[in-house]
Coordinates of C-alpha atoms in Angstrom, one line a residue:
M180 CA -110.2 -91.6 -66.1
T181 CA -108.9 -93.8 -63.5
V182 CA -108.6 -92.2 -60.2
G183 CA -105.1 -92.2 -59.0
R184 CA -103.3 -92.5 -62.3
P185 CA -100.7 -89.9 -62.8
P186 CA -101.2 -87.2 -65.6
W187 CA -99.7 -88.0 -68.9
W188 CA -96.9 -85.4 -68.5
M189 CA -95.5 -87.1 -65.3
Q190 CA -92.9 -89.7 -65.6
P191 CA -94.6 -92.4 -63.3
G192 CA -91.5 -94.6 -62.6
S193 CA -89.0 -91.6 -62.2
V194 CA -87.0 -91.5 -59.1
E195 CA -85.5 -88.1 -59.8
V196 CA -86.6 -84.7 -59.6
R197 CA -86.8 -82.9 -62.8
A198 CA -87.2 -79.5 -64.2
V199 CA -90.3 -78.9 -66.4
A200 CA -91.1 -75.9 -68.4
A201 CA -94.2 -74.0 -67.3
G202 CA -96.7 -72.7 -69.6
G203 CA -97.2 -75.9 -71.7
W204 CA -99.2 -78.3 -69.6
W205 CA -99.8 -75.9 -66.8
D206 CA -98.6 -72.6 -64.9
A207 CA -97.6 -72.7 -61.4
V208 CA -98.7 -70.2 -58.5
R209 CA -95.9 -69.9 -55.9
V210 CA -96.6 -68.7 -52.3
P211 CA -94.9 -68.7 -49.1
L212 CA -95.5 -72.0 -47.0
D213 CA -97.2 -70.5 -44.1
L214 CA -99.6 -68.4 -46.3
G215 CA -100.1 -71.4 -48.6
I216 CA -101.2 -73.8 -45.6
D217 CA -104.0 -71.3 -45.0
V218 CA -105.0 -71.1 -48.6
L219 CA -105.1 -75.1 -48.7
R220 CA -107.4 -74.8 -45.6
H221 CA -109.7 -72.4 -47.7
L222 CA -109.6 -74.7 -50.7
G223 CA -110.3 -78.0 -48.9
D224 CA -111.1 -80.7 -51.5
E225 CA -111.2 -78.1 -54.3
T226 CA -107.3 -77.9 -54.7
G227 CA -105.5 -79.6 -57.6
A228 CA -101.9 -80.6 -57.3
V229 CA -99.5 -78.9 -55.0
I230 CA -95.8 -79.1 -54.8
R231 CA -94.2 -78.3 -51.4
D232 CA -90.6 -77.1 -51.4
G233 CA -89.8 -77.5 -47.7
G234 CA -86.3 -75.8 -48.0
F235 CA -85.2 -72.2 -48.6
G236 CA -88.0 -70.8 -46.4
G237 CA -90.7 -73.1 -47.7
R238 CA -93.0 -72.5 -50.5
L239 CA -96.1 -74.1 -52.0
Y240 CA -97.0 -74.4 -55.8
W241 CA -100.4 -74.8 -57.4
L242 CA -100.7 -76.1 -60.8
V243 CA -103.2 -74.1 -62.7
P244 CA -104.2 -74.0 -66.5
P245 CA -101.6 -72.5 -68.7
G246 CA -102.1 -68.5 -68.8
S247 CA -105.1 -68.7 -66.5
A248 CA -103.3 -66.5 -63.8
A249 CA -101.0 -64.4 -65.9
D250 CA -102.6 -61.1 -64.9
W251 CA -102.6 -61.8 -61.2
N252 CA -101.0 -59.1 -59.0
L253 CA -101.1 -60.3 -55.5
P254 CA -98.6 -59.8 -52.8
Q255 CA -96.3 -62.8 -52.0
V256 CA -97.7 -64.5 -55.1
R257 CA -95.7 -65.4 -58.1
V258 CA -97.2 -66.9 -61.3
L259 CA -94.8 -69.0 -63.2
G260 CA -95.6 -69.3 -66.7
R261 CA -93.9 -69.6 -70.2
G262 CA -90.3 -68.6 -69.7
S263 CA -90.2 -70.3 -66.2
H264 CA -89.1 -73.9 -65.0
V265 CA -90.5 -75.7 -62.1
V266 CA -88.8 -78.6 -60.4
I267 CA -91.2 -81.6 -60.2
P268 CA -90.7 -84.3 -57.5
P269 CA -91.1 -87.8 -58.2
L270 CA -94.7 -89.0 -57.9
H271 CA -93.9 -91.2 -54.9
R272 CA -92.3 -88.3 -53.0
V273 CA -95.1 -87.2 -50.6
L274 CA -93.3 -86.5 -47.4
S275 CA -90.9 -83.7 -46.4
P276 CA -88.3 -82.8 -45.9
G277 CA -87.4 -81.3 -49.1
L278 CA -89.3 -81.2 -52.5
C279 CA -92.5 -83.4 -52.4
W280 CA -96.1 -83.3 -53.3
Q281 CA -98.2 -81.7 -50.8
I282 CA -101.3 -82.9 -53.0
P283 CA -100.1 -85.4 -55.6
P284 CA -101.3 -85.0 -59.0
S285 CA -103.6 -87.5 -60.8
R286 CA -105.5 -87.4 -64.1
D287 CA -108.6 -86.2 -62.3
R288 CA -106.6 -83.8 -59.7
E289 CA -104.2 -82.0 -61.7
W290 CA -105.2 -78.3 -61.9
T291 CA -106.7 -76.0 -59.3
N292 CA -109.6 -74.0 -60.5
T293 CA -108.0 -70.6 -61.0
H294 CA -110.9 -68.4 -59.7
R295 CA -111.2 -70.4 -56.6
L296 CA -107.5 -70.3 -55.9
H297 CA -107.5 -66.4 -56.5
S298 CA -110.3 -66.1 -54.0
A299 CA -108.7 -68.3 -51.4
L300 CA -105.4 -66.5 -51.7
R301 CA -107.1 -63.0 -51.3
T302 CA -108.9 -64.2 -48.2
A303 CA -105.8 -65.7 -46.7
L304 CA -103.8 -62.4 -47.6
Q305 CA -106.5 -60.4 -46.0
A306 CA -106.5 -62.8 -42.8
Y307 CA -102.8 -62.5 -42.7
G308 CA -102.6 -58.7 -42.9
S309 CA -105.1 -58.0 -40.4
G310 CA -102.5 -58.6 -37.5
G311 CA -100.8 -55.1 -38.1
G312 CA -97.3 -54.2 -37.8
E313 CA -94.8 -56.3 -39.8
Q314 CA -97.5 -58.6 -41.2
D315 CA -99.1 -55.4 -42.9
A316 CA -95.8 -54.5 -44.3
V317 CA -95.4 -57.9 -45.8
L318 CA -98.8 -57.9 -47.2
L319 CA -97.8 -54.7 -49.1
G320 CA -94.7 -56.6 -50.4
V321 CA -92.3 -54.3 -48.4
L322 CA -90.5 -57.3 -47.1
G323 CA -91.3 -59.8 -49.8
T324 CA -91.8 -63.0 -47.7
A325 CA -93.7 -63.7 -44.7
R326 CA -91.4 -64.5 -41.8
H327 CA -91.0 -64.2 -38.1
P328 CA -88.9 -60.9 -37.4
A329 CA -86.2 -63.0 -35.7
A330 CA -86.0 -65.5 -38.5
P331 CA -83.1 -65.2 -41.2
R332 CA -84.1 -64.0 -44.7
P333 CA -84.6 -67.2 -46.8
A334 CA -82.1 -67.7 -49.7
T335 CA -83.6 -67.9 -53.3
S336 CA -85.1 -71.3 -54.0
P337 CA -83.9 -73.7 -56.7
A338 CA -87.3 -75.2 -56.9
A339 CA -88.7 -72.5 -59.4
T340 CA -87.0 -70.2 -61.9
G341 CA -88.3 -67.6 -64.0
P342 CA -86.8 -64.8 -66.2
S343 CA -86.0 -62.7 -63.2
E344 CA -84.7 -65.4 -60.9
P345 CA -82.1 -67.4 -63.0
M346 CA -80.6 -70.6 -61.8
P347 CA -77.0 -70.0 -60.5
P348 CA -74.2 -71.5 -62.8
P349 CA -73.0 -75.0 -61.9
G350 CA -69.9 -75.4 -60.0

């Protein structure tokens, strides 16, 4: 494999974002942006491709082997597999604002090791929840997303949809 070549499921010349069904080539693990940045720090060079959705409160999406994280039950973490779609930015879009690649995919850097990602998520969640108060409520899933108390609740992101989070109808 040549370093830097896109995975075969990418459309290298595309300039548009596109929705891709999860569960075939990969599943996606979605986390809030602030938590995800900490997870990236824990993973270091062991991360695979990561999508950044800078809008709607901010989220990061890790690509993992299909079905490998289906049984996860972590607060603030949603696994998107069969029946879900993820909006993929064009390969050249690597800067925010908006949807971009935090870590672009290549044929040798597509998936993140599922066990390593789970460990990094647990470590980040434990550190995040050690502050007490609202952070502990967020860790337990009471609020659903990590945010500053004065910040408005983020809207639902169109970057990923699943069976319980349908896309709104057009128009």
